[in-house]
XYZ file of C-alpha atoms in Angstrom:
444
model
C -4.297 -15.184 -11.577
C -1.354 -17.374 -10.307
C 1.084 -14.667 -10.335
C -0.879 -12.147 -8.807
C -1.621 -14.627 -5.896
C 1.916 -15.394 -5.677
C 3.314 -11.949 -5.393
C 0.650 -10.997 -2.696
C 2.724 -12.053 0.331
C 4.971 -8.928 0.911
C 2.387 -6.813 -0.205
C -0.187 -8.287 2.406
C 2.671 -7.840 4.949
C 2.821 -4.228 4.330
C -0.894 -3.903 4.096
C -0.955 -5.554 7.560
C 1.051 -2.202 8.873
C -1.400 0.041 10.780
C -4.215 0.618 13.310
C -4.631 1.713 16.730
C -4.429 5.152 19.015
C -5.165 6.218 22.608
C -7.552 7.176 25.071
C -11.159 8.430 24.805
C -10.245 12.082 24.619
C -7.632 12.484 27.362
C -3.880 13.432 26.608
C -3.018 14.895 23.204
C -1.547 18.357 23.136
C -4.061 21.461 22.625
C -3.470 24.465 20.262
C -1.961 27.591 21.682
C -3.728 26.731 25.292
C -7.243 27.791 23.662
C -9.958 25.095 22.603
C -10.032 24.751 18.961
C -13.496 25.803 17.686
C -15.761 23.966 15.110
C -15.150 25.295 11.596
C -18.262 26.622 9.770
C -18.922 27.005 6.208
C -22.215 28.161 4.426
C -24.102 27.188 7.793
C -22.665 24.003 7.781
C -20.451 22.089 10.333
C -16.960 21.404 8.547
C -15.646 17.980 8.868
C -12.031 17.288 7.542
C -10.869 14.133 6.436
C -6.999 13.365 5.650
C -6.135 10.552 3.298
C -3.114 9.426 1.249
C -4.614 9.443 -2.234
C -8.188 10.671 -3.605
C -9.920 7.373 -5.098
C -13.195 6.885 -6.396
C -14.093 5.377 -2.954
C -13.553 8.903 -1.338
C -15.450 10.692 -4.075
C -18.341 8.348 -3.461
C -17.984 8.478 0.333
C -18.160 12.309 0.443
C -21.021 12.316 -2.029
C -23.145 9.709 -0.023
C -22.195 11.022 3.163
C -23.074 14.545 2.856
C -26.484 13.318 1.228
C -27.552 11.434 4.401
C -25.649 14.507 6.662
C -26.815 17.786 4.763
C -25.680 19.802 7.642
C -22.014 18.480 7.247
C -19.461 19.640 4.853
C -16.976 16.627 4.291
C -13.670 18.198 3.018
C -11.513 15.363 1.912
C -7.719 16.439 1.891
C -5.673 14.136 -0.198
C -1.814 14.119 -0.307
C -1.986 12.750 -3.758
C -4.813 13.325 -6.064
C -6.257 10.495 -8.568
C -4.253 9.767 -11.318
C -0.962 11.367 -10.064
C 2.168 9.080 -10.532
C 3.521 8.040 -7.123
C 7.258 9.271 -6.275
C 9.737 7.444 -4.129
C 9.524 9.088 -0.706
C 5.647 9.843 -1.034
C 4.805 7.509 1.771
C 7.485 8.975 4.020
C 6.350 12.448 3.422
C 2.800 11.672 4.025
C 3.910 10.096 7.361
C 5.924 12.972 8.504
C 3.190 15.501 7.552
C 0.422 13.632 9.421
C 3.003 13.357 12.513
C 3.157 16.917 12.484
C -0.147 17.620 12.803
C -1.231 15.190 14.951
C 1.591 16.200 17.695
C 0.788 19.892 17.153
C -2.966 19.027 17.735
C -4.209 20.265 14.623
C -4.852 19.469 11.195
C -7.791 17.196 10.096
C -10.493 15.469 12.171
C -10.567 12.475 10.736
C -7.285 10.397 9.453
C -6.866 7.234 6.979
C -4.420 5.400 9.209
C -2.998 3.130 6.641
C 0.888 2.539 6.658
C 1.163 5.065 9.736
C 2.909 4.284 12.936
C -0.544 4.395 14.946
C 0.971 2.565 17.692
C 3.264 5.672 18.529
C -0.055 7.580 18.366
C -1.581 5.388 20.871
C 0.959 5.720 23.583
C 0.946 9.957 22.997
C -2.867 10.188 23.149
C -3.535 11.554 19.875
C -6.499 9.548 18.602
C -9.892 8.925 20.216
C -10.905 5.425 21.816
C -14.087 4.990 19.754
C -15.200 1.955 21.949
C -17.796 3.560 23.861
C -19.080 5.633 21.108
C -19.762 2.334 18.785
C -21.154 0.418 21.747
C -23.553 3.400 22.516
C -24.592 4.276 18.741
C -28.046 2.815 18.084
C -27.792 3.534 14.382
C -24.984 0.615 14.331
C -26.271 -2.818 14.052
C -23.513 -4.453 16.180
C -25.083 -7.957 15.767
C -24.450 -7.575 12.227
C -20.976 -6.404 12.712
C -18.026 -8.949 12.398
C -17.228 -7.613 16.042
C -14.517 -10.266 16.097
C -12.396 -8.070 13.575
C -12.725 -5.282 15.669
C -12.283 -6.923 18.764
C -8.773 -8.591 17.046
C -7.757 -4.880 16.184
C -7.969 -3.282 19.541
C -5.127 -1.614 20.818
C -4.329 -1.592 25.025
C -8.021 -2.515 25.078
C -9.550 0.272 22.957
C -10.810 0.699 19.580
C -8.682 3.376 17.692
C -9.249 2.584 14.402
C -12.138 1.316 12.086
C -11.553 -0.453 8.542
C -13.713 0.236 5.670
C -12.900 -3.265 4.686
C -10.426 -5.923 5.200
C -8.734 -9.192 3.398
C -7.583 -12.444 4.760
C -4.547 -14.225 4.913
C -5.909 -18.059 4.563
C -4.274 -21.290 4.532
C -5.582 -23.776 1.718
C -4.901 -27.301 1.303
C -5.797 -30.283 -1.300
C -8.959 -31.642 0.363
C -8.990 -34.652 -1.388
C -5.372 -35.549 -0.570
C -5.633 -34.289 3.057
C -8.968 -36.265 3.856
C -7.111 -39.110 5.660
C -4.122 -37.070 6.837
C -5.618 -36.920 10.295
C -4.576 -33.305 10.598
C -5.559 -31.782 14.210
C -5.573 -28.201 12.819
C -6.823 -26.479 16.007
C -3.315 -27.481 17.631
C -1.025 -28.468 14.764
C 2.486 -26.758 14.661
C 5.033 -26.239 12.017
C 6.423 -29.569 13.241
C 3.191 -31.328 12.691
C 3.067 -29.714 9.337
C 6.407 -31.115 8.408
C 5.489 -34.517 9.580
C 2.427 -34.528 7.772
C 3.919 -33.276 4.682
C 6.878 -35.617 4.743
C 4.764 -38.541 4.932
C 2.611 -37.398 1.986
C 5.402 -36.356 -0.412
C 7.588 -39.077 0.664
C 8.798 -41.136 -2.451
C 6.457 -39.193 -4.755
C 8.840 -37.190 -7.166
C 8.146 -33.508 -7.811
C 5.240 -33.276 -5.273
C 5.871 -30.646 -2.468
C 3.834 -29.261 0.476
C 4.694 -25.838 -0.701
C 6.279 -24.631 -3.996
C 7.329 -21.583 -5.560
C 7.958 -20.238 -1.884
C 11.503 -19.406 -0.916
C 12.625 -20.013 2.556
C 13.023 -16.387 3.649
C 9.293 -15.916 2.347
C 8.185 -18.457 4.638
C 10.138 -16.742 7.289
C 8.641 -13.728 6.919
C 5.345 -14.941 7.136
C 5.916 -16.910 10.222
C 7.358 -13.884 11.876
C 4.470 -11.687 10.802
C 2.125 -14.570 12.613
C 3.964 -14.035 15.843
C 5.031 -10.588 15.196
C 4.515 -9.920 19.191
C 6.837 -12.648 19.971
C 9.739 -10.871 18.367
C 9.181 -6.990 18.531
C 7.637 -5.249 21.354
C 6.452 -2.164 19.164
C 5.823 -0.131 22.607
C 9.217 -0.440 24.219
C 10.817 -0.430 20.900
C 12.672 -3.445 21.229
C 13.519 -6.581 19.024
C 13.855 -10.493 20.505
C 15.352 -11.775 17.106
C 18.551 -12.884 18.917
C 16.581 -15.388 21.277
C 17.015 -19.138 21.305
C 12.950 -19.477 19.685
C 13.793 -17.431 16.714
C 17.343 -19.416 15.981
C 15.305 -22.461 16.159
C 12.696 -21.355 13.872
C 15.376 -20.384 11.239
C 17.002 -23.912 11.671
C 13.252 -25.549 11.275
C 12.622 -23.587 8.165
C 15.837 -24.642 6.620
C 15.148 -28.524 7.481
C 11.796 -28.338 5.598
C 13.707 -27.205 2.654
C 16.836 -29.537 3.069
C 14.308 -32.530 3.297
C 12.627 -31.606 0.121
C 9.087 -30.918 1.904
C 9.455 -27.255 0.504
C 10.995 -25.736 -2.609
C 11.369 -22.077 -3.651
C 11.172 -23.444 -7.386
C 7.935 -23.348 -9.166
C 6.054 -26.880 -9.286
C 3.384 -27.970 -11.879
C -0.259 -27.232 -10.920
C -1.398 -30.366 -8.884
C 1.894 -31.089 -7.405
C 1.748 -28.773 -4.381
C -0.358 -29.949 -1.520
C -0.880 -26.216 0.561
C -0.985 -22.943 -0.421
C -0.955 -19.422 1.664
C -2.881 -16.866 -0.050
C -4.978 -13.728 0.217
C -8.501 -13.685 -0.051
C -9.048 -10.302 -0.813
C -12.987 -10.257 -1.289
C -15.652 -12.710 -1.103
C -15.466 -14.156 -4.558
C -11.850 -15.171 -3.633
C -13.371 -17.821 -1.454
C -13.992 -19.783 -4.536
C -11.740 -17.844 -7.223
C -8.550 -18.396 -5.099
C -9.277 -21.712 -3.618
C -10.357 -23.554 -7.105
C -7.537 -21.859 -8.861
C -5.312 -24.329 -6.897
C -7.383 -27.426 -6.258
C -10.684 -29.210 -7.423
C -11.517 -29.705 -3.795
C -9.918 -27.103 -1.821
C -10.048 -27.071 2.053
C -9.492 -23.931 4.041
C -7.457 -24.757 7.384
C -6.389 -23.149 10.086
C -2.447 -22.486 9.716
C 0.229 -24.199 11.641
C 0.979 -22.427 14.900
C 2.437 -22.344 18.271
C 0.670 -22.943 21.584
C 0.607 -19.372 22.097
C -0.752 -18.439 18.710
C -3.639 -18.343 16.843
C -4.131 -20.495 13.631
C -6.957 -18.749 12.228
C -6.936 -16.595 8.856
C -5.158 -13.434 9.513
C -6.714 -10.078 9.190
C -5.379 -7.550 6.547
C -7.364 -4.279 7.270
C -8.138 -1.935 4.293
C -8.715 1.887 4.675
C -8.473 2.315 8.298
C -9.824 5.438 9.895
C -9.135 7.095 13.173
C -10.365 10.458 14.976
C -8.075 12.861 16.181
C -8.183 13.022 20.067
C -8.775 17.045 20.156
C -10.905 17.605 17.412
C -14.008 20.089 18.024
C -16.091 18.253 16.053
C -16.156 14.767 17.743
C -19.924 14.221 17.160
C -19.655 14.876 13.418
C -16.427 12.982 13.033
C -18.059 9.825 14.475
C -21.014 10.242 12.387
C -18.435 9.423 9.605
C -16.682 6.366 11.030
C -20.338 4.949 12.043
C -21.790 5.693 8.515
C -18.873 3.546 7.381
C -20.463 0.533 9.221
C -23.850 1.348 7.466
C -25.257 -1.128 4.872
C -25.372 1.927 2.465
C -21.326 2.406 2.896
C -20.562 -1.358 3.072
C -22.441 -1.903 -0.082
C -20.533 0.757 -2.230
C -19.115 -1.027 -5.050
C -16.049 1.460 -4.900
C -15.180 -0.051 -1.523
C -12.609 -3.030 -1.372
C -12.456 -6.381 0.463
C -14.843 -8.316 2.603
C -17.417 -6.121 4.424
C -17.626 -5.399 8.356
C -21.325 -6.573 7.849
C -22.348 -10.166 8.106
C -25.123 -9.488 5.763
C -23.192 -7.793 3.010
C -20.566 -10.729 2.713
C -23.269 -13.145 2.900
C -25.530 -11.709 0.401
C -22.387 -11.659 -2.121
C -21.363 -15.351 -1.014
C -25.320 -16.684 -1.658
C -25.102 -14.947 -5.183
C -21.932 -16.985 -6.026
C -23.577 -20.126 -4.386
C -26.565 -19.757 -6.750
C -24.629 -19.354 -9.840
C -22.562 -22.223 -8.981
C -25.534 -24.155 -8.562
C -27.052 -23.207 -12.086
C -23.828 -23.713 -13.724
C -23.126 -20.388 -14.740
C -20.320 -19.297 -12.363
C -16.921 -18.896 -14.357
C -13.312 -18.728 -12.552
C -11.379 -15.964 -13.768
C -9.693 -17.899 -16.424
C -13.198 -18.635 -17.772
C -13.416 -22.241 -16.290
C -16.684 -23.537 -14.940
C -16.502 -24.508 -11.280
C -18.018 -26.712 -8.721
C -18.355 -26.159 -5.278
C -20.077 -28.072 -2.422
C -22.090 -26.036 -0.147
C -19.638 -27.318 2.647
C -17.129 -24.578 1.263
C -19.206 -21.780 1.800
C -20.213 -23.026 5.641
C -16.689 -23.824 6.290
C -15.304 -20.382 5.374
C -18.240 -18.816 7.104
C -17.305 -20.926 10.489
C -13.694 -19.832 10.027
C -14.664 -15.834 9.383
C -16.499 -15.918 12.523
C -13.279 -17.126 14.533
C -10.728 -14.891 12.858
C -8.780 -13.164 15.702
C -5.421 -12.816 14.387
C -4.092 -9.372 13.402
C -0.789 -7.812 13.988
C 0.108 -4.240 13.982
C 3.545 -4.541 12.459
C 6.096 -2.346 10.537
C 6.679 -3.708 6.921
C 10.480 -2.525 7.366
C 11.221 -4.912 10.167
C 9.772 -7.779 8.066
C 11.961 -6.825 5.016
C 14.913 -6.876 7.636
C 13.896 -10.429 8.299
C 13.772 -11.492 4.740
C 17.230 -9.912 3.815
C 19.234 -11.185 6.697
C 18.057 -14.657 7.121
C 18.815 -15.051 3.134
C 22.514 -15.079 4.438
C 21.647 -18.196 6.568
C 19.508 -20.170 3.734
C 22.264 -19.667 1.449
C 24.834 -21.099 3.723
C 26.945 -17.719 4.307
C 26.199 -17.528 7.875
C 25.033 -19.619 10.706
C 21.644 -19.227 12.030
C 23.011 -17.429 15.229
C 24.936 -14.898 13.220
C 21.942 -14.085 10.797
C 19.765 -13.797 13.879
C 22.089 -11.245 15.544
C 22.408 -9.153 12.274
C 18.491 -9.147 12.285
C 18.457 -8.185 15.743
C 21.003 -5.309 15.169
C 18.959 -3.828 12.255
C 15.693 -4.261 13.727
C 16.648 -2.400 16.757
C 18.261 0.333 15.036
C 15.352 0.871 12.990
C 12.987 0.555 16.088
C 14.573 3.537 17.624
C 15.318 5.623 14.820
């Protein structure tokens, strides 16, 4: 379990790549100067969904959607079939294929947008702004939808992608140790974190604020949390040669030099904080109690310009082609994803977009804990206070942090910052290398 969680950072960073699009139907090329006509098949309107890989989720989605809308034939076009082995370059090929389709104004009506350069599509008017469609659709109970999640994922004021679910990057502390630490989590910075950690670890051998967490990984996570500060995706400009980023590198290194942080593993119980991904409602208990008997969910240290809330990692995002001739049917598919029927599908991953579905799952866990029947993945019994569930719900309703980023840029940050942390280059030299590589990549 610990190994799975320790390996989630890079996956979560990559998973965080995607979202967006453009005007509510304006812009975007047309086909040969003629308006595309809706496709008909057996008396049904044909709706095409393009996805990276056929999965049980898509099979179930097709089955349930067509049962609800028998006049629509949902054709799921998968670049890779279920069970097929992944090959190097598969994702690049899929991206090229989708780019070609969207730029030509042809292809599928609805696209899975995970790991696609959605920001580029926004400026070119290739995707539909679903904002007004959502607000006008009486079949969607927006009071039950985690609208703060959708709001955080808007691009240029518009809703261009809707996820089927999401995960959360959370910051977890040892509640027993931290209860008298006086943390002002709403405003605490990484410097405040360092000061608190130094007080709590000083003179205690083998105890760290965070362990098994190399400095380049912490740097990557800090950049993800403030991606817009260092990368202007629309302008394709990087800002890693700024004094702010140089200071970030130096701040990270000092925490390791001072022994507050370590890249080496530490014994369970010798670490005060963890940064971990909560993949689904069960992880509110399973993940937090793997580390601590009395875990405390916290806002992450952040600058005044940032949010310290849990970071949103959208899963299976959908966008509608701006010039689709079957806009009504395409929206029916996306709005169906926000229904209780679709959000309750066991094949769907992550937290639900519906408060009621998340609440039901958490209530079931709370009841089992109260009855003494709930077990952690390692088979151990667990005790959890009701306040833990209340605290999570409070934080969930506040989440507003989402970055549409490119995983390649984050990888560059990790690779080149390592030269500084190993003493091979100065902070300024490492920052310049990151700046040059990131600029080259962004303009490819």
